[in-house]
PDB file of C-alpha atoms in Angstrom:
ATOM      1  CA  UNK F  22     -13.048  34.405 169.697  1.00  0.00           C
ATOM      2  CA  UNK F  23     -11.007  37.749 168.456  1.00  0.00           C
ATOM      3  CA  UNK F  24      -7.448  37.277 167.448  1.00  0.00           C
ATOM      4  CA  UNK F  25      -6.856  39.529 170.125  1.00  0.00           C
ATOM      5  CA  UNK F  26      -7.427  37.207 172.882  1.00  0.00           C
ATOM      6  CA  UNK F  27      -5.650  34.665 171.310  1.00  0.00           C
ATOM      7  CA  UNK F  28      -2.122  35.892 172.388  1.00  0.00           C
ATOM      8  CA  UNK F  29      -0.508  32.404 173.284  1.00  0.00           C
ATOM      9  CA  UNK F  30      -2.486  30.500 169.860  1.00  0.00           C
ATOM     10  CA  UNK F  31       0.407  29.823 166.866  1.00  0.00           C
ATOM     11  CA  UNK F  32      -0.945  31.254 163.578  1.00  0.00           C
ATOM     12  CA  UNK F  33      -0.717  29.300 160.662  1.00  0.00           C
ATOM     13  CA  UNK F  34      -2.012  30.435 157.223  1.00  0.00           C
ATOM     14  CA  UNK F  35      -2.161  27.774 154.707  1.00  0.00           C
ATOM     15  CA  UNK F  36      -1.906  29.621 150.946  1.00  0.00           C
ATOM     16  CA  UNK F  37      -1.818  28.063 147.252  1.00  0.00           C
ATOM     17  CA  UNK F  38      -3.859  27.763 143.589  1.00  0.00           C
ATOM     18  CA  UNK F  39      -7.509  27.297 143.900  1.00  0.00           C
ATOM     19  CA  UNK F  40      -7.534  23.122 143.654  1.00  0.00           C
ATOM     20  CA  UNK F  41      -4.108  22.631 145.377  1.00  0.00           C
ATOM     21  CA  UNK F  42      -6.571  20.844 148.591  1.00  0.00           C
ATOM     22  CA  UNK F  43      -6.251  23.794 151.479  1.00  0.00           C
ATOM     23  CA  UNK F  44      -9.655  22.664 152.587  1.00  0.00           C
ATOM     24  CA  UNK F  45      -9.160  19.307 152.248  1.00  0.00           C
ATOM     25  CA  UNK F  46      -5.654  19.489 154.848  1.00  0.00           C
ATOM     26  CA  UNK F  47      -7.608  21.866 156.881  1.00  0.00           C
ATOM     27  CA  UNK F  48     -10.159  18.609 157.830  1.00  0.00           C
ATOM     28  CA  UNK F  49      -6.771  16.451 157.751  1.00  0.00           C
ATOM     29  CA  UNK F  50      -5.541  18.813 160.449  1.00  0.00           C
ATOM     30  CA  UNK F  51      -9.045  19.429 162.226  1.00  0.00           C
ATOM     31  CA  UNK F  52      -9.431  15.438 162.086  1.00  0.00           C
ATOM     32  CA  UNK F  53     -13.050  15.844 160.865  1.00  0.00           C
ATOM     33  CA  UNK F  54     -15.111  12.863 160.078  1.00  0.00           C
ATOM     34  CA  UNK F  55     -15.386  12.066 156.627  1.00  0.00           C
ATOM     35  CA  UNK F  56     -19.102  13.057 156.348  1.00  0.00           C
ATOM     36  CA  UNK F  57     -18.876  16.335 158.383  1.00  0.00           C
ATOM     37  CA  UNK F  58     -15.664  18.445 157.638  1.00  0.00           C
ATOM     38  CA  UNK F  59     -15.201  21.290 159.139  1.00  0.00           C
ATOM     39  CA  UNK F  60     -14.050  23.479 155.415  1.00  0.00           C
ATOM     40  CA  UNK F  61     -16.298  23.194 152.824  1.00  0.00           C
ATOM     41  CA  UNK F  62     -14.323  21.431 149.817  1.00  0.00           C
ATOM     42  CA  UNK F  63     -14.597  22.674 145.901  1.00  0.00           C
ATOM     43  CA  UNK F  64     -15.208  19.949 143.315  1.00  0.00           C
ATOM     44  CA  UNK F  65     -15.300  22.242 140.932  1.00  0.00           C
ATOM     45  CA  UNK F  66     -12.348  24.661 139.117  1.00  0.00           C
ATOM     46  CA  UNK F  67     -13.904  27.652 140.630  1.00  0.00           C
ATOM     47  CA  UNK F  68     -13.000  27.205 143.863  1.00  0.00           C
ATOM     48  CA  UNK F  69     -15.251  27.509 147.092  1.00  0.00           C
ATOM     49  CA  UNK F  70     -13.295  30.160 149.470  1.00  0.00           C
ATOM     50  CA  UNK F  71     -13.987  33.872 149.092  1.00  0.00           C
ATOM     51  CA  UNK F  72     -11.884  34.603 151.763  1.00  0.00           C
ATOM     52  CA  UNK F  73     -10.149  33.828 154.904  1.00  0.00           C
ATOM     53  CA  UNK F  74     -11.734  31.266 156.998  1.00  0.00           C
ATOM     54  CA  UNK F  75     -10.059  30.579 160.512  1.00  0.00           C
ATOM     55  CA  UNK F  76     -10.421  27.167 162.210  1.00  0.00           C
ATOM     56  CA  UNK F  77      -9.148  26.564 165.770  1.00  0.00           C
ATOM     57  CA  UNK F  78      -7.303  23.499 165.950  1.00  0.00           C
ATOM     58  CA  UNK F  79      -5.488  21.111 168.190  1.00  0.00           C
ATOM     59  CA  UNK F  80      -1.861  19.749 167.043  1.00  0.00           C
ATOM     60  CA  UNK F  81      -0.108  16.855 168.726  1.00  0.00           C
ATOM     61  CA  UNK F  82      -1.547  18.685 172.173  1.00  0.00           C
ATOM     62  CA  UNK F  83      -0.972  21.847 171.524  1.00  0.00           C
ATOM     63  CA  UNK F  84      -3.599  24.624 169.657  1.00  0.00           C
ATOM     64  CA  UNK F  85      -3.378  26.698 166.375  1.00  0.00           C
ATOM     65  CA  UNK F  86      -5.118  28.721 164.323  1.00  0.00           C
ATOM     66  CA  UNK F  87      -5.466  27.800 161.226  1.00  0.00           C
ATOM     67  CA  UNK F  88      -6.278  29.702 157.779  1.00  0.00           C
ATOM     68  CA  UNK F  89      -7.732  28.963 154.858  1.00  0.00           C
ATOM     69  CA  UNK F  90      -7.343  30.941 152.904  1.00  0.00           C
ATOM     70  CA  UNK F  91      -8.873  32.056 148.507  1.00  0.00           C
ATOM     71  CA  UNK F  92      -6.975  30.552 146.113  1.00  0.00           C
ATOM     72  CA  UNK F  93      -4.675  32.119 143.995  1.00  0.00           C
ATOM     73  CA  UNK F  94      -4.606  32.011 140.313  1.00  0.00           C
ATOM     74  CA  UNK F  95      -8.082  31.495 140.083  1.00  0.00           C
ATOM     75  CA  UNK F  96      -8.281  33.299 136.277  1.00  0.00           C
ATOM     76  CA  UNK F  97     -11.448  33.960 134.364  1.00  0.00           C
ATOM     77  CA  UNK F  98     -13.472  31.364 135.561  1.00  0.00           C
ATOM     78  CA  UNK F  99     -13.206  31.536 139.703  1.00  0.00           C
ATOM     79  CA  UNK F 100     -15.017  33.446 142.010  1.00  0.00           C
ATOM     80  CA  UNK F 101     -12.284  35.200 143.459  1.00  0.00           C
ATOM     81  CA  UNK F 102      -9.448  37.274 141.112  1.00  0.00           C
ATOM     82  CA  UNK F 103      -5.647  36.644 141.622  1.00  0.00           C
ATOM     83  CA  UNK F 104      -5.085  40.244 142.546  1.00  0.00           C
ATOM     84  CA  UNK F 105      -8.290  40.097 144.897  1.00  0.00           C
ATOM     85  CA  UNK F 106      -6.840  37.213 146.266  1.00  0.00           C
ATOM     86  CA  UNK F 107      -3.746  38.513 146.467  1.00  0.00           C
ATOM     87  CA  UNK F 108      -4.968  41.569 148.879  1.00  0.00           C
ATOM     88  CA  UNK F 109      -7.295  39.347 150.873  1.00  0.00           C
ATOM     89  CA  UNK F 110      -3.922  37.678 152.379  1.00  0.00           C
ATOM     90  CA  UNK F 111      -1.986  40.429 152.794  1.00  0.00           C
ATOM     91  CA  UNK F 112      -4.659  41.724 154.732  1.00  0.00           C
ATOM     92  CA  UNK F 113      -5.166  38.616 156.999  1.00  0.00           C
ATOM     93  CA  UNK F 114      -1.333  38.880 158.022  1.00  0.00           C
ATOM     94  CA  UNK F 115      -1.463  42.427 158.559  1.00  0.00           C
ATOM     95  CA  UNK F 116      -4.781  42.078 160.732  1.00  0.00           C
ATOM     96  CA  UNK F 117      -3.288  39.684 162.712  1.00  0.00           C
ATOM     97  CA  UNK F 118      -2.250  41.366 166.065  1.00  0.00           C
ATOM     98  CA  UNK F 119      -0.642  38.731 167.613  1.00  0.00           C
ATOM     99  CA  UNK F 120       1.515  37.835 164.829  1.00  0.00           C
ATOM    100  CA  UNK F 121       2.230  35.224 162.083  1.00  0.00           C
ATOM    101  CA  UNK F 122       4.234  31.765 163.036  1.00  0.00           C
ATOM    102  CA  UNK F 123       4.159  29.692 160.115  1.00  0.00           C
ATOM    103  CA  UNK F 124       3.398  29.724 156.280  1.00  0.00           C
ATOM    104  CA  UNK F 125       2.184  26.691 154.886  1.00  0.00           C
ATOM    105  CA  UNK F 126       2.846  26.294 150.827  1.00  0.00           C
ATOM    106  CA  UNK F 127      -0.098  24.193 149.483  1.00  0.00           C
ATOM    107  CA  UNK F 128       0.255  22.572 145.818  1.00  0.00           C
ATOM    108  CA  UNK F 129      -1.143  19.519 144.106  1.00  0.00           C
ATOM    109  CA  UNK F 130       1.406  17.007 142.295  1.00  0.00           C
ATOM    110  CA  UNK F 131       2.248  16.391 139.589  1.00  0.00           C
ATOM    111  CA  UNK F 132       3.126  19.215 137.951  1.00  0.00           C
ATOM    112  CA  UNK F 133       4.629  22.605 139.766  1.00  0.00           C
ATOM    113  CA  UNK F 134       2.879  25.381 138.259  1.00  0.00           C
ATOM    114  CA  UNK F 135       4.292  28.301 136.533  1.00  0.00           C
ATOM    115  CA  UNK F 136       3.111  31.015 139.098  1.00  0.00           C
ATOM    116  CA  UNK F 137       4.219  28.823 142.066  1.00  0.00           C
ATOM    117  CA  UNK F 138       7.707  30.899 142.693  1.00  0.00           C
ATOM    118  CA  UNK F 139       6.079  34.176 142.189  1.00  0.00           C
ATOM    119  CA  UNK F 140       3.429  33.377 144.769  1.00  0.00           C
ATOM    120  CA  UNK F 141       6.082  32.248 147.220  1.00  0.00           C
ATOM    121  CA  UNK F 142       8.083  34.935 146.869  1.00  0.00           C
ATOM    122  CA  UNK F 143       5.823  37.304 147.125  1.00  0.00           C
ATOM    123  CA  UNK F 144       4.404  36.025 150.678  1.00  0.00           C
ATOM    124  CA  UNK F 145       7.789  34.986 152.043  1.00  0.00           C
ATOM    125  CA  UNK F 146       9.911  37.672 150.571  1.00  0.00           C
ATOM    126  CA  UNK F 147       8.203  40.799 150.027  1.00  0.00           C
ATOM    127  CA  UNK F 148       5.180  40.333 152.336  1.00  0.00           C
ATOM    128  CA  UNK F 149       6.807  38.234 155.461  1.00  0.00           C
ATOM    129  CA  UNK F 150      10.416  40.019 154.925  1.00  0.00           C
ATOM    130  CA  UNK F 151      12.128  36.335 155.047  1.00  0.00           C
ATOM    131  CA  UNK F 152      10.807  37.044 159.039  1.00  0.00           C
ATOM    132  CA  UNK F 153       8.523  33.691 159.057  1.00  0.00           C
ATOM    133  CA  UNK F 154       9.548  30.018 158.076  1.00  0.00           C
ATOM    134  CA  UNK F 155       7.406  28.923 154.847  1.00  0.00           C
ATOM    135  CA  UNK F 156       6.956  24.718 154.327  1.00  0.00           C
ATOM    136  CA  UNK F 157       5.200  23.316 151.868  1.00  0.00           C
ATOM    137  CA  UNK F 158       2.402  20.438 151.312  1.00  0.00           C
ATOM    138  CA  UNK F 159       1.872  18.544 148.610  1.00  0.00           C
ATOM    139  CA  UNK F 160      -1.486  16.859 148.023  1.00  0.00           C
ATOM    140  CA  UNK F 161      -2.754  13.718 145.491  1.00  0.00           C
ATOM    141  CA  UNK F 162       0.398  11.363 146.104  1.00  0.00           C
ATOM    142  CA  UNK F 163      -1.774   8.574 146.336  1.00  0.00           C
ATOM    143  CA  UNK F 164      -0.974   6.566 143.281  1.00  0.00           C
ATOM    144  CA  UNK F 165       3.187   7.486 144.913  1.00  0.00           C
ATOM    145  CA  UNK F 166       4.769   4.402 146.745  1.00  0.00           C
ATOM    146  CA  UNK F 167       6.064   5.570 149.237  1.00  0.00           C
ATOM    147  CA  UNK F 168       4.864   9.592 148.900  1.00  0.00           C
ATOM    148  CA  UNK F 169       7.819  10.993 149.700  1.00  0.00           C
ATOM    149  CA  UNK F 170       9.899   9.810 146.708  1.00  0.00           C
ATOM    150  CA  UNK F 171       7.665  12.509 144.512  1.00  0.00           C
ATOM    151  CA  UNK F 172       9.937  14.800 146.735  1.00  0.00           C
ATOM    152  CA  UNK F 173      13.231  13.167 145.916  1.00  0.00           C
ATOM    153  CA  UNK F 174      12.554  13.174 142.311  1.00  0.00           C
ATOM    154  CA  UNK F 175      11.513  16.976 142.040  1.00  0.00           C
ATOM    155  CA  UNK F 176      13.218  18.851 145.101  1.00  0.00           C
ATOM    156  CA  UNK F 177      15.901  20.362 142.196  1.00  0.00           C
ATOM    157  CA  UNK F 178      13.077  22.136 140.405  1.00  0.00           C
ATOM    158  CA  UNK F 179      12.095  24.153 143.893  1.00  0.00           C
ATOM    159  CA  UNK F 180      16.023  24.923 144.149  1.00  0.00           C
ATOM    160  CA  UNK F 181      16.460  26.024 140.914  1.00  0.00           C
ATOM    161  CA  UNK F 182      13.081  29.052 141.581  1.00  0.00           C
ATOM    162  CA  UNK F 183      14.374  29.580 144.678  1.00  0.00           C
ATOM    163  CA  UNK F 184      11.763  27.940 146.823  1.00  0.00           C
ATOM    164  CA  UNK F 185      13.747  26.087 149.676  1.00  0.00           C
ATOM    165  CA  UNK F 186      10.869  25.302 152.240  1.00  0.00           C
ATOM    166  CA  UNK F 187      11.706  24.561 156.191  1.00  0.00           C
ATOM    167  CA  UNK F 188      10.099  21.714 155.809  1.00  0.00           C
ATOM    168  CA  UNK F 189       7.831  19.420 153.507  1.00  0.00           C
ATOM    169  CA  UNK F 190       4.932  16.856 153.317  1.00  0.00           C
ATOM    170  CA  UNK F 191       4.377  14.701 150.412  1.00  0.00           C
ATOM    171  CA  UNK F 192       0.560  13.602 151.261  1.00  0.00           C
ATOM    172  CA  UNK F 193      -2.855  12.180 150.149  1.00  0.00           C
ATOM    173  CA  UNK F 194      -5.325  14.564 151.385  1.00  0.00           C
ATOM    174  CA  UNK F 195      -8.212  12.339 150.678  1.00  0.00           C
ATOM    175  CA  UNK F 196      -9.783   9.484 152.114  1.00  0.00           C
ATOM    176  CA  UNK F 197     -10.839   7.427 149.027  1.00  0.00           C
ATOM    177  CA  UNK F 198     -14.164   5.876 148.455  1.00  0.00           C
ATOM    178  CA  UNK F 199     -15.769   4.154 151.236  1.00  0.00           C
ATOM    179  CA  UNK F 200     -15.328   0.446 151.430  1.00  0.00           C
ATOM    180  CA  UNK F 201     -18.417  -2.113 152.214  1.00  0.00           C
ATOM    181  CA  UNK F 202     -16.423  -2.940 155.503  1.00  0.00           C
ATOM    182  CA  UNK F 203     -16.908   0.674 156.289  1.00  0.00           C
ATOM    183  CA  UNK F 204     -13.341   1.268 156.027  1.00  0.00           C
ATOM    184  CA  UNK F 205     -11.833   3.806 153.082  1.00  0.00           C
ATOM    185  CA  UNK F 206      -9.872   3.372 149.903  1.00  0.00           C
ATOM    186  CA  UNK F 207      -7.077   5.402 151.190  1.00  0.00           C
ATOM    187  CA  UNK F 208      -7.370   5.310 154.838  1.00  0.00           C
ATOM    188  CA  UNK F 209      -3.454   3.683 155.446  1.00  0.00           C
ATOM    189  CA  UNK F 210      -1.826   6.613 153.309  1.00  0.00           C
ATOM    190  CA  UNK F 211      -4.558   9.615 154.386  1.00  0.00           C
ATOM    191  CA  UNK F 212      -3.150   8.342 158.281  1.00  0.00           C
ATOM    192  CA  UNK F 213       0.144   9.002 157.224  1.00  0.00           C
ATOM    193  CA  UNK F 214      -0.209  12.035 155.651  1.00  0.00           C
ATOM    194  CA  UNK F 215      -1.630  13.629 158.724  1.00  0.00           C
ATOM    195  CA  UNK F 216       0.721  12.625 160.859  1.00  0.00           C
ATOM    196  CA  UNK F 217       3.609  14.182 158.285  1.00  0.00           C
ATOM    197  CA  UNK F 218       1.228  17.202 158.426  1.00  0.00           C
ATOM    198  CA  UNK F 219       0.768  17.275 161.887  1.00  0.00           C
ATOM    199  CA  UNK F 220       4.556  16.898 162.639  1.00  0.00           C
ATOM    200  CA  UNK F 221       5.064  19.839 160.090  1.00  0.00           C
ATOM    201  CA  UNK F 222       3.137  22.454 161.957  1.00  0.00           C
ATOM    202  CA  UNK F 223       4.114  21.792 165.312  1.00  0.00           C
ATOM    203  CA  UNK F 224       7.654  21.692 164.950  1.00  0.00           C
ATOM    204  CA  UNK F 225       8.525  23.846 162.029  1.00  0.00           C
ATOM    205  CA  UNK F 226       6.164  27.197 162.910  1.00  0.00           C
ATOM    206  CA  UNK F 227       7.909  30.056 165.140  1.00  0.00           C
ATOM    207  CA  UNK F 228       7.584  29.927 169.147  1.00  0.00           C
ATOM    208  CA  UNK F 229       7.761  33.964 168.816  1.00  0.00           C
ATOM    209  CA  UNK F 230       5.345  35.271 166.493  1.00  0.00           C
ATOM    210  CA  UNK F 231       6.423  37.610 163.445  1.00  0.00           C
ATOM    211  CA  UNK F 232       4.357  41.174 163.815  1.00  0.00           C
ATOM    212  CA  UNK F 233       3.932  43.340 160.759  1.00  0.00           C
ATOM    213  CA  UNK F 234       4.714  46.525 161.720  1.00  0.00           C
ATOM    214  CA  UNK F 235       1.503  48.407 159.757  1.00  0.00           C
ATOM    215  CA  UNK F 236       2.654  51.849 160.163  1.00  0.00           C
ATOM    216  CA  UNK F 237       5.770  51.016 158.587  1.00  0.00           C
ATOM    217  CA  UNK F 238       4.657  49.106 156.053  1.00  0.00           C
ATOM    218  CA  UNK F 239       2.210  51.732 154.992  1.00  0.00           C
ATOM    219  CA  UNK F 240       4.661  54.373 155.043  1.00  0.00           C
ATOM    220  CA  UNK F 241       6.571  52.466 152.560  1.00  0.00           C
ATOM    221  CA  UNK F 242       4.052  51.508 150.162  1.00  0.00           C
ATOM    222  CA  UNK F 243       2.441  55.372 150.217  1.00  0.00           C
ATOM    223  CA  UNK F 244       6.802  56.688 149.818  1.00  0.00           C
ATOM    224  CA  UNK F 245       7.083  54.461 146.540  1.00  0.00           C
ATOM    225  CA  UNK F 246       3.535  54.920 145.545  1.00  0.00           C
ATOM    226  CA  UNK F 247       4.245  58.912 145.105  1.00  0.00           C
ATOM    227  CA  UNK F 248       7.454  58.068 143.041  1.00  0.00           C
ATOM    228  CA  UNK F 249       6.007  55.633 140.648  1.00  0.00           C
ATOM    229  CA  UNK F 250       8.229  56.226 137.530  1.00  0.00           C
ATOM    230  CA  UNK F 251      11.474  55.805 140.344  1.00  0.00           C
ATOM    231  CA  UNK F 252       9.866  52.031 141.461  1.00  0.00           C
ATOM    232  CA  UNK F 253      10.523  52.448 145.030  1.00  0.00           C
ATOM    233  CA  UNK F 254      11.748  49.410 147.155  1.00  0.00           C
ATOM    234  CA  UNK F 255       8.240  47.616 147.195  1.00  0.00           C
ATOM    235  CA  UNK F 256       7.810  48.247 143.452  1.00  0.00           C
ATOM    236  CA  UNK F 257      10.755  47.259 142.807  1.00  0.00           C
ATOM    237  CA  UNK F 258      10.936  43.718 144.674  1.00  0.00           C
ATOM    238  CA  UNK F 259       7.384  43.232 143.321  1.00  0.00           C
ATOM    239  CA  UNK F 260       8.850  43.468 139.970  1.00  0.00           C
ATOM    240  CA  UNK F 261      12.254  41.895 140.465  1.00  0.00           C
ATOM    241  CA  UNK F 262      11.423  38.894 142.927  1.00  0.00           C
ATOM    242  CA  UNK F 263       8.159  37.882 141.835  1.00  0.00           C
ATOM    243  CA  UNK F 264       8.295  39.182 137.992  1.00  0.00           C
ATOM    244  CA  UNK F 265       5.108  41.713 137.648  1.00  0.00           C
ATOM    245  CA  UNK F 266       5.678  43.828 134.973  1.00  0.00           C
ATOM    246  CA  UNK F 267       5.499  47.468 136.874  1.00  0.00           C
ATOM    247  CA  UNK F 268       2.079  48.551 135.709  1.00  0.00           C
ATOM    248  CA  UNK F 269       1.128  45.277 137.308  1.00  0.00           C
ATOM    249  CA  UNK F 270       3.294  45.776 140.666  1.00  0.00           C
ATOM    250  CA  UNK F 271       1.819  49.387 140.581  1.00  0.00           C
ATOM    251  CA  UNK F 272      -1.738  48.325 140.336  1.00  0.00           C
ATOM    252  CA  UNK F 273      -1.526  45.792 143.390  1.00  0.00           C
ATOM    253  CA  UNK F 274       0.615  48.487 145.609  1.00  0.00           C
ATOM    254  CA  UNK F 275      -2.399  50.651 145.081  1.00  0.00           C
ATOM    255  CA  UNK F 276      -4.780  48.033 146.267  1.00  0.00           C
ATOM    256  CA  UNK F 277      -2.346  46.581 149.110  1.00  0.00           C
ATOM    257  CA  UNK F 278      -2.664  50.095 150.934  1.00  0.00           C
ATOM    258  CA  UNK F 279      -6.336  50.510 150.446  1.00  0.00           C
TER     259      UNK F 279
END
């Protein structure tokens, strides 16, 4: 179905590092059996999405579309490049006529990675204009009793880069091994992590769609483009809010309006 004739379907793009488990809370979303998910998982540090893949879902009675989307910091070794990567989202929200309602911050505990700011910045600030809320899941809790105290314990860290989500969701985003009574390892906590992600989505993303307006946004990256040495706005937040050096910010502009 074309986003076009989905006027009244929620939007939800799901971003993060290749291995931070987008897929895997896509099928926690989707509800997909164990043995036929709906996105293909990575087991690998490569990472298995070379671009956008949308999945129509229903939430708690109500239906979204939801994005998975390539991973970011993939480095040397993945398929897809960070600045590649980069471009392949910014083009999904601009594509998308009927707007943008939620951004969903995906990262696996323990450890918050350097580049996790400067991607969030650069989607909610510079990209999304503060216009859309941004929450944030985090995935491989399940050795954390109860989840949520990972939260309590490192909540500071987000404050101090700046990263102050609408909303969170400490979760496991995997069902374990299977059990001989058919059951799974991790069934109790993988149910409660989809409610919490469930919950997050339907009452955190925007009733009103934010638009991108293109032609304005393409104005403004061709204005500063012209006046490199000046760094024009864009150049200048790219630089700033999510620390580029400005050959770096100057390279992506040039791809961004491609």
């Amino acid at each position: 179905m074309a986003d076009s004739e989905n006027t009244s379907i929620p939007n939800i793009i799901l971003f993060g590092s290749t291995g931070s488990g987008k897929s895997s809370i896509v099928n926690m979303i989707a509800d997909s059996p164990a043995d036929r998910p709906i996105a293909n998982m990575s087991s690998g540090a490569t990472g298995c999405t070379f671009k956008s893949d949308k999945y129509q879902c229903r939430i708690l009675g109500s239906l979204f579309n939801i994005y998975d989307t390539a991973g970011l910091d993939e480095g040397g070794t993945g398929t897809v490049p960070r600045e590649d990567a980069i471009v392949q989202l910014y083009q999904l929200i601009r594509k998308l006529d009927t707007g943008v309602s939620l951004l969903v911050y995906c990262m696996r505990a323990p450890r918050i990675q350097d580049s996790a700011h400067k991607n969030w910045k650069l989607f909610y600030e510079v990209f999304c204009r503060e216009k859309v809320p941004i929450v944030i899941i985090i995935t491989g809790l399940e050795h954390e009793d109860p989840m949520d105290d990972w939260w309590d314990r490192n909540k500071g860290a987000f404050q101090r880069n700046e990263m102050r989500p609408s909303g969170f969701a400490c979760t496991t985003a995997t069902r374990g091994k299977r059990k001989q009574s058919g059951k799974y390892q991790l069934e109790e906590e993988y149910s409660e992590s989809q409610e919490k992600v469930w919950k997050l989505i339907k009452y955190n993303h925007l009733e009103e769609p934010w638009k991108v307006e293109k032609i304005e946004w393409f104005t403004y990256m061709m204005r500063c483009l012209k006046r490199h040495k000046e760094a024009g706005p864009p150049i200048h937040q790219l630089v700033t809010r999510c620390e580029m050096t400005e050959e770096e910010a100057i390279q992506l502009a040039n791809k961004l309006k491609e």
